[in-house]
Amino acid sequence: MRRLTIVGVGLIGGSFALSLKAAGLVREVVGVGRSQANLDTALELGILDQATTSLAQGVEGSELVLLSTPVGQMGDLFRQLRDLLPPGAVLTDGGSTKSDVAALARAHLGERLADFVPGHPIAGAEFSGASAARADLYRHKQVVLTPLPESSPVAVARVRQLWQACGALVPEMSPAQHDRIFAAVSHLPHLLSFALVEELARRPDGEVFFQYAASGFRDFTRIASSHPEMWRDISLANREALLQELEAYQAQLLRLRQMLLEHDAAGLEAVFATSRQARNAWLDKKKQALQPLPDAASSNRIAGNEVPDGKS
Amino acid sequence: MRRLTIVGVGLIGGSFALSLKAAGLVREVVGVGRSQANLDTALELGILDQATTSLAQGVEGSELVLLSTPVGQMGDLFRQLRDLLPPGAVLTDGGSTKSDVAALARAHLGERLADFVPGHPIAGAEFSGASAARADLYRHKQVVLTPLPESSPVAVARVRQLWQACGALVPEMSPAQHDRIFAAVSHLPHLLSFALVEELARRPDGEVFFQYAASGFRDFTRIASSHPEMWRDISLANREALLQELEAYQAQLLRLRQMLLEHDAAGLEAVFATSRQARNAWLDKKKQALQPLPDAASSNRIAGNEVPDGKS
């Protein structure tokens, strides 16, 4: 590839560029951003060869354009790219929600819709800036593609091939299925974690609780340190699937509350045992999936931090 | 101290013994347990100098007895110790819930109640066995004491002094306050984490969800790998405080659900921002609390694993 354009040069876009450069698959990377300071950092770090704040300049002569901006900016970008995207170029994105991105693309991309392949790299936070980018970020990670019926097979194959070159697994599903799955395994846990911390923080005697919180609390609430604006946007973008998951979870809490009210020791133990068994099986499968690959460090990363901490 | 007795030689009791030995505060440690294999391990590791499966033999001539068994065994132990505890000896425990332990002690210890000081070391899991014990487990950790009105000040001072010698901070509160605080910062998060995993595991298509779960899910659910029996017992032992916390949390979820239903972007962002800010302030305070102490490794341990992961 002669030229790749990254719109929004943060962890996601910067790592994609570094990884493809490391694989020798791209000659020149152009970055488009709103913050000159971040672009300068990306130039210094060798992520970018050129940087500009102009989308028109940035995509000129590009063969592939990755939108790794907040989803809130994508409608406007699609509107401009309808005319700016060079003939033959492929467009993809890295947004955390996919039905809304698909709808925006459909509304604004016009006849260039066939060249768009929506995607979601399951790795890290978008807002961490270019300095967080790493060539190996996507190694052993999943990058979900959610092609539209209109997406050209050639464009889909191209995007898949590039993510695979970054070391990623590249499953495909519909935007709706993507959003349903991530509502359950990512968006709901974020909501639950934020909810717990805020409920304690609002109490007049909240300080007392935090004072005794230990490592179990720390890990349960790690995602409650995530970016409020980003998670506001994700929650609203995936509102319907998230509401459905939230309702299922509320029903589950009612069930557990009933068990507590009835002193149902066997019922509680069964829930806890199923949970532990399912989680441990999931971890084992994750470890196995990494086993055949020679990268012991990543395998340890998954295995690490996993001593079940019954007490804190 | 000439002789210390540990009843239940796991992570909690074993680490207490190792730590006091390292501080040169105890000449001989006797372990009482039900599993000869675990006792043999503890002897080999130098945690114990003597081991027995007989409580009567184990406490003979002892100056301090620590009960670090599951709370379910404590009623029976108190009943026996009423007669077996040597005159002048102090009794303490390491159970995760305190009102129930206090009630059991009051029911069974008779005139030896004055020599009992209930405690809860906030560190690790009880069930990990002697081989997990470490002399530095309690360094910079909190060990909450919940003395009873009947506890003799001399006994409380003795237990406090020993935990401090292990490097721990030793706050005091009532059993009820302890249980209210830990219902919120430990017991409820465990219940919520178990609830999420089990709800997914029960679905006919549950496998699909686990397949895409990433690091945010992994940390949120780490405590869902905890021991089912132990958490069944804790949940029931602290049932009333846990139900109260669960109800407060259910109200919080209703509030968030309403925000989602009403597309209340500002409301959601405010909850998320308060949560993030409170959590980050908590982490900063934890780090500061460790700063003046020379152990850089522990300070890093708290600082580590803390890159907010907005996306997975």
Coordinates of C-alpha atoms in Angstrom, one line a residue:
Chain A
M1 CA 0.0 0.0 0.0
R2 CA 1.4 3.3 -1.0
R3 CA -0.6 5.5 1.3
L4 CA -2.7 4.9 4.4
T5 CA -4.7 7.7 6.2
I6 CA -5.6 7.6 9.9
V7 CA -8.3 10.1 10.9
G8 CA -8.0 10.5 14.7
V9 CA -4.5 9.4 15.6
G10 CA -4.9 7.8 19.1
L11 CA -4.2 4.4 20.5
I12 CA -6.4 2.6 18.0
G13 CA -5.4 4.4 14.8
G14 CA -1.7 4.9 15.8
S15 CA -1.3 1.2 16.7
F16 CA -2.9 0.2 13.3
A17 CA -0.4 2.4 11.5
L18 CA 2.6 1.2 13.5
S19 CA 1.6 -2.4 13.1
L20 CA 1.2 -2.2 9.3
K21 CA 4.5 -0.3 9.1
A22 CA 6.2 -3.0 11.1
A23 CA 4.8 -5.6 8.7
G24 CA 6.2 -3.7 5.8
L25 CA 2.7 -3.3 4.3
V26 CA 2.5 0.5 4.0
R27 CA 4.9 3.0 2.5
E28 CA 3.4 6.2 3.9
V29 CA 1.0 7.0 6.7
V30 CA -0.9 10.3 6.8
G31 CA -2.6 11.5 9.9
V32 CA -5.6 13.8 10.2
G33 CA -6.4 15.3 13.5
R34 CA -7.7 18.3 15.3
S35 CA -4.9 18.7 17.8
Q36 CA -1.5 19.7 16.3
A37 CA 0.3 18.7 19.5
N38 CA -1.0 15.1 19.2
L39 CA -0.1 15.0 15.5
D40 CA 3.4 16.3 16.3
T41 CA 3.8 13.6 18.9
A42 CA 2.7 11.0 16.3
L43 CA 5.2 12.4 13.8
E44 CA 8.0 12.2 16.3
L45 CA 7.1 8.7 17.3
G46 CA 7.3 7.6 13.6
I47 CA 3.6 6.7 13.6
L48 CA 3.0 9.2 10.8
D49 CA 5.0 10.4 7.9
Q50 CA 2.7 13.4 7.2
A51 CA 0.2 15.1 9.3
T52 CA -2.6 17.6 8.6
T53 CA -5.7 19.1 10.1
S54 CA -7.4 19.1 6.7
L55 CA -9.4 16.0 5.8
A56 CA -9.2 16.9 2.1
Q57 CA -5.4 17.0 2.2
G58 CA -5.1 14.0 4.4
V59 CA -7.1 11.6 2.2
E60 CA -5.6 12.7 -1.1
G61 CA -4.1 9.7 -2.9
S62 CA -4.9 7.4 0.0
E63 CA -5.7 3.7 -0.6
L64 CA -7.2 3.1 2.8
V65 CA -8.8 5.5 5.3
L66 CA -9.4 4.5 8.9
L67 CA -11.7 6.6 11.0
S68 CA -10.6 6.2 14.6
T69 CA -12.3 9.2 16.0
P70 CA -15.2 9.3 18.6
V71 CA -18.4 8.1 16.9
G72 CA -19.9 11.5 17.4
Q73 CA -17.7 12.9 14.7
M74 CA -18.4 10.2 12.1
G75 CA -21.6 11.6 10.6
D76 CA -19.7 14.8 9.6
L77 CA -16.7 12.8 8.3
F78 CA -18.9 10.5 6.2
R79 CA -20.6 13.6 4.7
Q80 CA -17.2 15.0 3.6
L81 CA -15.7 11.7 2.5
R82 CA -18.6 11.1 0.1
D83 CA -16.8 13.5 -2.2
L84 CA -13.2 13.4 -0.8
L85 CA -12.5 9.6 -0.7
P86 CA -10.3 8.9 -3.7
P87 CA -11.7 6.5 -6.3
G88 CA -10.9 2.9 -5.4
A89 CA -10.0 3.7 -1.8
V90 CA -11.5 1.7 1.0
L91 CA -12.9 3.2 4.2
T92 CA -13.2 1.6 7.6
D93 CA -13.7 2.7 11.2
G94 CA -12.9 1.6 14.7
G95 CA -16.0 2.7 16.6
S96 CA -17.2 0.8 19.6
T97 CA -20.9 0.7 18.5
K98 CA -21.8 -0.5 15.0
S99 CA -25.5 0.0 14.2
D100 CA -25.3 3.7 14.7
V101 CA -22.1 3.9 12.5
A102 CA -23.8 1.8 9.9
A103 CA -26.8 4.2 9.9
L104 CA -24.6 7.2 9.7
A105 CA -22.7 5.7 6.8
R106 CA -25.9 4.8 5.0
A107 CA -27.3 8.3 5.5
H108 CA -24.2 10.2 4.4
L109 CA -21.8 8.1 2.2
G110 CA -24.0 7.9 -0.9
E111 CA -22.5 5.9 -3.7
R112 CA -19.3 5.4 -1.6
L113 CA -21.2 3.1 0.8
A114 CA -19.9 0.1 -1.0
D115 CA -16.3 1.1 -0.1
F116 CA -17.1 1.2 3.6
V117 CA -16.4 -1.7 6.0
P118 CA -17.4 -1.0 9.6
G119 CA -15.1 -2.5 12.2
H120 CA -14.4 -2.6 16.0
P121 CA -10.9 -3.5 17.3
I122 CA -11.4 -5.0 20.8
A123 CA -8.4 -3.4 22.4
G124 CA -7.8 -0.5 24.7
A125 CA -9.3 3.0 24.8
E126 CA -9.6 5.4 21.9
F127 CA -8.8 8.5 23.9
S128 CA -5.3 7.6 25.1
G129 CA -3.5 9.6 22.4
A130 CA -0.8 8.7 19.9
S131 CA 1.8 8.3 22.6
A132 CA 0.0 5.1 23.8
A133 CA 0.2 3.4 20.4
R134 CA 2.0 0.1 20.0
A135 CA 2.9 -2.0 17.0
D136 CA 1.8 -5.2 18.9
L137 CA -1.5 -3.9 20.3
Y138 CA -3.6 -6.1 18.1
R139 CA -1.6 -9.3 18.4
H140 CA -4.0 -12.1 19.5
K141 CA -6.8 -9.5 19.8
Q142 CA -10.2 -9.6 18.0
V143 CA -11.2 -7.1 15.4
V144 CA -14.9 -7.5 14.6
L145 CA -16.0 -6.5 11.1
T146 CA -19.7 -5.8 10.5
P147 CA -19.9 -5.5 6.7
L148 CA -23.1 -4.0 5.3
P149 CA -25.1 -5.8 2.6
E150 CA -23.8 -2.9 0.4
S151 CA -20.1 -3.4 1.4
S152 CA -18.1 -4.7 -1.6
P153 CA -16.5 -8.1 -1.0
V154 CA -13.2 -6.7 -2.2
A155 CA -13.3 -3.9 0.4
V156 CA -14.1 -6.4 3.1
A157 CA -11.3 -8.7 2.1
R158 CA -8.9 -5.8 2.0
V159 CA -9.7 -4.6 5.5
R160 CA -9.7 -8.2 6.9
Q161 CA -6.3 -8.8 5.4
L162 CA -4.8 -5.7 7.0
W163 CA -6.1 -6.5 10.5
Q164 CA -4.8 -10.0 10.1
A165 CA -1.5 -8.6 9.2
C166 CA -1.6 -6.8 12.6
G167 CA -1.9 -10.2 14.3
A168 CA -5.7 -9.9 15.0
L169 CA -8.4 -12.5 14.6
V170 CA -11.1 -11.0 12.4
P171 CA -14.6 -12.4 13.0
E172 CA -17.6 -11.0 11.1
M173 CA -21.1 -10.4 12.2
S174 CA -24.0 -8.0 11.6
P175 CA -24.0 -4.6 13.3
A176 CA -27.0 -5.6 15.3
Q177 CA -25.4 -8.8 16.6
H178 CA -22.2 -6.9 17.4
D179 CA -24.2 -4.4 19.5
R180 CA -26.2 -7.0 21.3
I181 CA -23.0 -8.9 22.3
F182 CA -21.0 -5.9 23.4
A183 CA -24.0 -4.5 25.3
A184 CA -23.7 -7.7 27.4
V185 CA -20.0 -8.1 27.8
S186 CA -18.8 -4.5 27.8
H187 CA -21.4 -1.8 27.9
L188 CA -23.5 -3.3 30.8
P189 CA -20.4 -4.0 32.9
H190 CA -19.3 -0.4 32.4
L191 CA -22.7 0.9 33.5
L192 CA -22.8 -1.4 36.5
S193 CA -19.3 -0.4 37.6
F194 CA -20.0 3.3 37.2
A195 CA -23.3 2.8 39.1
L196 CA -21.6 1.2 42.1
V197 CA -18.9 3.8 42.5
E198 CA -21.3 6.8 42.0
E199 CA -23.8 5.3 44.5
L200 CA -21.1 5.2 47.2
A201 CA -19.6 8.6 46.2
R202 CA -23.1 10.3 46.6
R203 CA -23.5 9.2 50.2
P204 CA -22.7 11.7 52.9
D205 CA -20.5 9.1 54.6
G206 CA -19.1 7.8 51.3
E207 CA -15.5 8.4 52.4
V208 CA -15.8 5.7 55.0
F209 CA -16.6 3.1 52.4
F210 CA -13.8 4.0 50.1
Q211 CA -11.4 3.8 53.0
Y212 CA -12.0 0.1 53.4
A213 CA -12.3 -0.9 49.7
A214 CA -9.6 -3.3 48.7
S215 CA -8.4 -5.2 45.6
G216 CA -11.7 -6.9 44.8
F217 CA -13.3 -3.4 44.6
R218 CA -10.4 -2.0 42.7
D219 CA -10.7 -4.6 39.9
F220 CA -14.5 -4.6 39.8
T221 CA -14.4 -0.8 39.4
R222 CA -11.4 -0.4 37.0
I223 CA -13.7 0.3 34.1
A224 CA -15.4 3.0 36.3
S225 CA -12.3 5.1 35.6
S226 CA -13.2 5.1 31.9
H227 CA -14.0 8.3 30.0
P228 CA -17.4 9.8 30.9
E229 CA -18.1 11.4 27.5
M230 CA -17.1 8.3 25.6
W231 CA -19.3 6.1 27.7
R232 CA -22.2 8.5 27.6
D233 CA -22.0 8.3 23.8
I234 CA -21.7 4.5 23.7
S235 CA -24.5 4.1 26.2
L236 CA -26.8 6.2 24.1
A237 CA -25.6 4.9 20.7
N238 CA -26.4 1.3 21.9
R239 CA -29.3 2.3 24.1
E240 CA -31.8 -0.3 23.0
A241 CA -29.5 -3.3 23.4
L242 CA -28.1 -1.9 26.6
L243 CA -31.6 -1.4 28.0
Q244 CA -32.4 -5.0 27.2
E245 CA -29.3 -6.3 28.9
L246 CA -30.0 -4.0 31.9
E247 CA -33.5 -5.4 32.3
A248 CA -32.2 -9.0 32.1
Y249 CA -29.7 -8.1 34.8
Q250 CA -32.3 -6.4 37.0
A251 CA -34.4 -9.6 36.8
Q252 CA -31.3 -11.6 37.8
L253 CA -30.8 -9.3 40.9
L254 CA -34.4 -9.7 41.8
R255 CA -33.8 -13.5 41.7
L256 CA -30.8 -13.2 44.0
R257 CA -32.6 -10.9 46.3
Q258 CA -35.3 -13.4 46.7
M259 CA -32.7 -16.1 47.5
L260 CA -31.3 -13.9 50.2
L261 CA -34.7 -13.1 51.6
E262 CA -35.5 -16.8 51.7
H263 CA -32.1 -17.9 53.1
D264 CA -31.8 -20.1 50.0
A265 CA -28.2 -21.3 50.6
A266 CA -28.4 -23.9 47.9
G267 CA -29.7 -21.5 45.4
L268 CA -27.0 -18.9 46.1
E269 CA -24.3 -21.5 46.0
A270 CA -25.5 -22.8 42.7
V271 CA -25.4 -19.3 41.1
F272 CA -21.9 -18.7 42.5
A273 CA -20.7 -22.1 41.4
T274 CA -22.1 -21.8 37.9
S275 CA -20.5 -18.4 37.6
R276 CA -17.1 -19.5 38.8
Q277 CA -17.1 -22.5 36.6
A278 CA -18.1 -20.5 33.5
R279 CA -15.5 -17.8 34.1
N280 CA -12.7 -20.3 34.7
A281 CA -13.7 -22.2 31.6
W282 CA -13.6 -18.9 29.7
L283 CA -10.2 -18.1 31.0
D284 CA -8.9 -21.6 30.1
K285 CA -10.2 -21.3 26.6
K286 CA -8.6 -17.9 26.2
K287 CA -5.3 -19.3 27.4
Q288 CA -5.6 -22.3 25.1
A289 CA -6.3 -20.0 22.1
L290 CA -3.0 -18.3 22.8
Q291 CA -1.0 -21.5 23.5
P292 CA 0.0 -22.5 19.9
L293 CA 1.5 -19.0 19.3
P294 CA 5.0 -18.4 20.4
D295 CA 4.4 -15.2 22.4
A296 CA 4.7 -16.3 26.0
A297 CA 4.5 -12.8 27.3
S298 CA 0.9 -12.3 26.0
S299 CA -0.1 -15.6 27.3
N300 CA 1.1 -14.7 30.7
R301 CA -0.6 -11.4 30.5
I302 CA -3.9 -13.2 30.3
A303 CA -3.0 -15.8 32.9
G304 CA -1.8 -13.1 35.3
N305 CA -3.9 -11.1 37.7
E306 CA -6.1 -14.1 38.0
V307 CA -5.7 -15.4 41.5
P308 CA -9.3 -15.5 42.7
D309 CA -9.4 -13.2 45.7
G310 CA -12.1 -14.6 47.9
K311 CA -11.9 -12.1 50.6
S312 CA -11.1 -8.6 49.7
Chain B
M1 CA 5.4 -14.8 73.0
R2 CA 6.2 -18.4 73.8
R3 CA 3.5 -20.1 71.9
L4 CA 1.0 -19.1 69.3
T5 CA -1.8 -21.3 68.0
I6 CA -3.3 -21.1 64.5
V7 CA -6.6 -22.9 64.0
G8 CA -7.0 -23.3 60.2
V9 CA -3.6 -22.9 58.6
G10 CA -4.3 -21.2 55.3
L11 CA -3.2 -18.0 53.7
I12 CA -4.6 -15.8 56.5
G13 CA -3.3 -17.9 59.5
G14 CA -0.1 -19.0 57.9
S15 CA 0.8 -15.5 56.9
F16 CA 0.1 -14.2 60.4
A17 CA 2.5 -16.9 61.8
L18 CA 5.2 -16.3 59.2
S19 CA 5.0 -12.5 59.8
L20 CA 5.3 -12.8 63.6
K21 CA 8.2 -15.2 63.3
A22 CA 10.0 -12.9 60.9
A23 CA 9.5 -10.1 63.5
G24 CA 11.0 -12.3 66.2
L25 CA 7.8 -12.1 68.3
V26 CA 7.0 -15.7 68.7
R27 CA 9.1 -18.7 69.7
E28 CA 6.8 -21.6 68.7
V29 CA 3.8 -21.8 66.4
V30 CA 1.3 -24.7 66.7
G31 CA -1.1 -25.4 63.9
V32 CA -4.5 -27.1 64.3
G33 CA -6.2 -28.4 61.2
R34 CA -8.4 -31.1 59.7
S35 CA -6.2 -31.9 56.7
Q36 CA -2.9 -33.6 57.6
A37 CA -1.5 -32.9 54.1
N38 CA -2.0 -29.1 54.6
L39 CA -0.4 -29.3 58.1
D40 CA 2.5 -31.2 56.7
T41 CA 3.0 -28.5 54.0
A42 CA 2.9 -25.8 56.7
L43 CA 5.5 -27.7 58.8
E44 CA 7.7 -28.1 55.7
L45 CA 7.4 -24.4 54.9
G46 CA 8.4 -23.5 58.4
I47 CA 5.1 -21.8 59.2
L48 CA 4.5 -24.3 62.0
D49 CA 6.7 -25.9 64.6
Q50 CA 4.1 -28.4 65.7
A51 CA 0.9 -29.5 64.1
T52 CA -2.1 -31.5 65.4
T53 CA -5.6 -32.3 64.4
S54 CA -6.6 -32.0 68.1
L55 CA -7.8 -28.6 69.3
A56 CA -7.2 -29.6 72.9
Q57 CA -3.5 -30.4 72.2
G58 CA -3.1 -27.4 69.8
V59 CA -4.1 -24.8 72.3
E60 CA -2.3 -26.2 75.3
G61 CA 0.1 -23.7 76.8
S62 CA -0.8 -21.1 74.1
E63 CA -0.8 -17.4 74.7
L64 CA -2.7 -16.4 71.6
V65 CA -5.1 -18.4 69.5
L66 CA -6.1 -17.2 66.0
L67 CA -9.2 -18.8 64.4
S68 CA -8.7 -18.6 60.7
T69 CA -11.2 -21.2 59.7
P70 CA -14.4 -20.7 57.7
V71 CA -17.0 -18.9 59.9
G72 CA -19.2 -22.0 59.7
Q73 CA -16.8 -23.8 62.0
M74 CA -16.5 -21.1 64.6
G75 CA -19.6 -21.9 66.7
D76 CA -18.2 -25.3 67.5
L77 CA -14.7 -24.0 68.1
F78 CA -16.0 -21.4 70.6
R79 CA -18.0 -24.1 72.4
Q80 CA -14.8 -26.2 72.9
L81 CA -12.5 -23.2 73.6
R82 CA -14.7 -22.1 76.5
D83 CA -13.0 -24.9 78.4
L84 CA -9.8 -25.4 76.5
L85 CA -8.4 -21.9 76.2
P86 CA -5.6 -21.6 78.7
P87 CA -6.0 -19.0 81.5
G88 CA -4.7 -15.7 80.4
A89 CA -4.6 -16.6 76.7
V90 CA -6.2 -14.2 74.1
L91 CA -8.5 -15.4 71.3
T92 CA -9.0 -13.7 68.0
D93 CA -10.4 -14.6 64.5
G94 CA -10.0 -13.7 60.9
G95 CA -13.6 -14.1 59.6
S96 CA -15.0 -11.9 56.8
T97 CA -18.2 -11.1 58.7
K98 CA -18.3 -9.9 62.3
S99 CA -21.8 -9.6 63.7
D100 CA -22.4 -13.3 63.2
V101 CA -19.0 -14.2 64.8
A102 CA -19.7 -11.9 67.7
A103 CA -23.1 -13.5 68.2
L104 CA -21.5 -17.0 68.1
A105 CA -18.9 -15.9 70.6
R106 CA -21.5 -14.5 72.9
A107 CA -23.5 -17.6 72.7
H108 CA -20.7 -20.1 73.3
L109 CA -17.6 -18.6 74.9
G110 CA -19.2 -18.0 78.4
E111 CA -16.8 -16.3 80.8
R112 CA -14.0 -16.4 78.2
L113 CA -15.8 -13.8 76.1
A114 CA -13.6 -11.0 77.6
D115 CA -10.6 -12.7 76.1
F116 CA -12.0 -12.7 72.6
V117 CA -11.2 -9.9 70.1
P118 CA -13.0 -10.3 66.7
G119 CA -10.9 -9.2 63.7
H120 CA -10.9 -9.2 59.9
P121 CA -7.6 -9.0 57.9
I122 CA -8.4 -7.4 54.6
A123 CA -6.1 -9.5 52.5
G124 CA -6.5 -12.4 50.2
A125 CA -8.7 -15.5 50.3
E126 CA -8.9 -17.8 53.3
F127 CA -9.1 -21.0 51.3
S128 CA -5.8 -20.8 49.5
G129 CA -4.0 -23.2 51.8
A130 CA -0.7 -22.9 53.8
S131 CA 1.4 -22.9 50.6
A132 CA 0.0 -19.4 49.7
A133 CA 1.2 -17.9 53.0
R134 CA 3.7 -15.0 53.0
A135 CA 5.5 -13.1 55.7
D136 CA 4.7 -9.8 54.1
L137 CA 1.0 -10.4 53.3
Y138 CA -0.2 -7.8 55.8
R139 CA 2.3 -5.1 55.0
H140 CA 0.3 -1.9 54.3
K141 CA -3.0 -3.8 54.6
Q142 CA -5.8 -3.1 57.0
V143 CA -6.9 -5.4 59.7
V144 CA -10.2 -4.3 61.2
L145 CA -10.8 -5.1 64.8
T146 CA -14.4 -5.1 66.1
P147 CA -14.0 -5.5 69.9
L148 CA -17.1 -6.3 71.9
P149 CA -18.2 -4.3 74.9
E150 CA -17.1 -7.3 76.8
S151 CA -13.6 -7.6 75.3
S152 CA -10.9 -6.7 77.8
P153 CA -8.8 -3.7 76.8
V154 CA -5.6 -5.7 77.5
A155 CA -6.7 -8.4 75.0
V156 CA -7.6 -5.8 72.4
A157 CA -4.2 -4.0 72.9
R158 CA -2.4 -7.4 72.5
V159 CA -4.1 -8.3 69.3
R160 CA -3.6 -4.8 67.8
Q161 CA 0.1 -4.9 68.7
L162 CA 0.6 -8.2 66.9
W163 CA -1.2 -7.1 63.7
Q164 CA 0.8 -3.9 63.8
A165 CA 4.0 -6.0 64.1
C166 CA 2.9 -7.6 60.8
G167 CA 2.9 -4.2 59.1
A168 CA -0.9 -3.7 59.1
L169 CA -3.0 -0.7 59.9
V170 CA -5.5 -1.6 62.6
P171 CA -8.7 0.4 62.6
E172 CA -11.4 -0.4 65.1
M173 CA -15.2 -0.3 64.7
S174 CA -18.3 -2.1 65.8
P175 CA -19.2 -5.5 64.2
A176 CA -22.4 -3.8 62.8
Q177 CA -20.4 -1.0 61.2
H178 CA -17.9 -3.5 59.8
D179 CA -20.6 -5.5 58.2
R180 CA -22.3 -2.5 56.7
I181 CA -19.1 -1.2 55.2
F182 CA -18.0 -4.6 53.8
A183 CA -21.5 -5.3 52.5
A184 CA -21.0 -2.2 50.3
V185 CA -17.4 -2.5 49.2
S186 CA -16.9 -6.3 49.1
H187 CA -20.0 -8.4 49.5
L188 CA -22.2 -6.6 47.0
P189 CA -19.6 -6.4 44.3
H190 CA -19.1 -10.1 44.6
L191 CA -22.8 -10.7 44.3
L192 CA -23.0 -8.4 41.3
S193 CA -20.0 -10.0 39.6
F194 CA -21.3 -13.6 40.1
A195 CA -24.8 -12.4 38.9
L196 CA -23.4 -11.1 35.6
V197 CA -21.5 -14.2 34.7
E198 CA -24.2 -16.6 35.7
E199 CA -26.8 -14.7 33.8
L200 CA -24.7 -15.0 30.6
A201 CA -23.7 -18.6 31.3
R202 CA -27.4 -19.6 31.6
R203 CA -28.3 -18.4 28.1
P204 CA -28.6 -21.0 25.4
D205 CA -26.2 -18.8 23.3
G206 CA -24.0 -17.9 26.2
E207 CA -20.8 -19.1 24.5
V208 CA -21.1 -16.3 21.9
F209 CA -20.9 -13.7 24.6
F210 CA -17.9 -15.1 26.4
Q211 CA -16.2 -15.4 23.0
Y212 CA -16.0 -11.6 22.7
A213 CA -15.5 -10.7 26.3
A214 CA -12.2 -8.8 26.8
S215 CA -10.1 -7.2 29.6
G216 CA -12.9 -5.0 31.0
F217 CA -15.0 -8.1 31.5
R218 CA -12.1 -10.0 32.9
D219 CA -11.4 -7.5 35.7
F220 CA -15.1 -6.8 36.5
T221 CA -15.6 -10.6 36.9
R222 CA -12.3 -11.5 38.6
I223 CA -14.2 -11.9 42.0
A224 CA -16.7 -14.1 40.2
S225 CA -14.0 -16.8 40.4
S226 CA -14.2 -16.7 44.2
H227 CA -15.2 -19.7 46.2
P228 CA -18.9 -20.5 46.0
E229 CA -19.3 -22.0 49.5
M230 CA -17.4 -19.2 51.1
W231 CA -19.5 -16.6 49.4
R232 CA -22.7 -18.4 50.1
D233 CA -21.8 -18.3 53.8
I234 CA -20.7 -14.6 53.7
S235 CA -23.9 -13.6 51.8
L236 CA -26.1 -15.3 54.4
A237 CA -24.0 -14.3 57.4
N238 CA -24.3 -10.6 56.3
R239 CA -27.7 -11.0 54.8
E240 CA -29.4 -8.0 56.2
A241 CA -26.7 -5.5 55.4
L242 CA -26.2 -7.1 52.0
L243 CA -29.9 -6.8 51.2
Q244 CA -29.9 -3.2 52.2
E245 CA -26.9 -2.5 49.8
L246 CA -28.6 -4.5 47.1
E247 CA -31.7 -2.5 47.4
A248 CA -29.8 0.8 47.2
Y249 CA -28.0 -0.5 44.1
Q250 CA -31.3 -1.7 42.5
A251 CA -32.6 1.9 43.0
Q252 CA -29.5 3.2 41.4
L253 CA -30.0 0.9 38.4
L254 CA -33.6 2.1 38.0
R255 CA -32.3 5.7 38.0
L256 CA -29.8 4.9 35.2
R257 CA -32.4 2.9 33.3
Q258 CA -34.7 6.0 33.4
M259 CA -31.8 8.1 32.1
L260 CA -31.3 5.7 29.2
L261 CA -35.1 5.7 28.5
E262 CA -35.1 9.5 28.4
H263 CA -31.9 9.9 26.4
D264 CA -30.6 11.9 29.3
A265 CA -27.0 12.4 28.0
A266 CA -26.2 15.0 30.7
G267 CA -27.5 12.8 33.5
L268 CA -25.5 9.8 32.3
E269 CA -22.3 11.8 31.8
A270 CA -22.7 13.3 35.3
V271 CA -23.0 9.8 36.9
F272 CA -20.0 8.5 34.9
A273 CA -17.9 11.6 35.7
T274 CA -18.6 11.5 39.4
S275 CA -17.7 7.8 39.4
R276 CA -14.5 8.3 37.6
Q277 CA -13.5 11.2 39.7
A278 CA -14.3 9.4 43.0
R279 CA -12.4 6.3 41.9
N280 CA -9.4 8.2 40.8
A281 CA -9.3 10.2 44.0
W282 CA -9.5 6.9 46.0
L283 CA -6.6 5.5 44.0
D284 CA -4.5 8.6 44.6
K285 CA -5.2 8.5 48.3
K286 CA -4.2 4.8 48.4
K287 CA -1.0 5.6 46.6
Q288 CA -0.3 8.6 48.9
A289 CA -0.9 6.4 52.0
L290 CA 1.9 4.1 50.8
Q291 CA 4.3 6.9 49.7
P292 CA 6.0 7.6 53.0
L293 CA 6.9 4.0 53.5
P294 CA 10.0 2.7 51.9
D295 CA 8.5 -0.3 50.1
A296 CA 8.4 0.9 46.5
A297 CA 7.3 -2.5 45.2
S298 CA 3.9 -2.4 47.1
S299 CA 3.3 1.1 46.0
N300 CA 3.8 0.1 42.4
R301 CA 1.5 -2.8 42.9
I302 CA -1.3 -0.5 43.8
A303 CA -0.5 1.9 40.9
G304 CA -0.2 -1.0 38.4
N305 CA -3.1 -2.5 36.5
E306 CA -4.7 0.9 36.5
V307 CA -4.7 2.1 32.9
P308 CA -8.4 2.9 32.4
D309 CA -9.5 0.7 29.6
G310 CA -12.3 2.6 28.0
K311 CA -13.1 0.3 25.3
S312 CA -12.9 -3.4 26.0

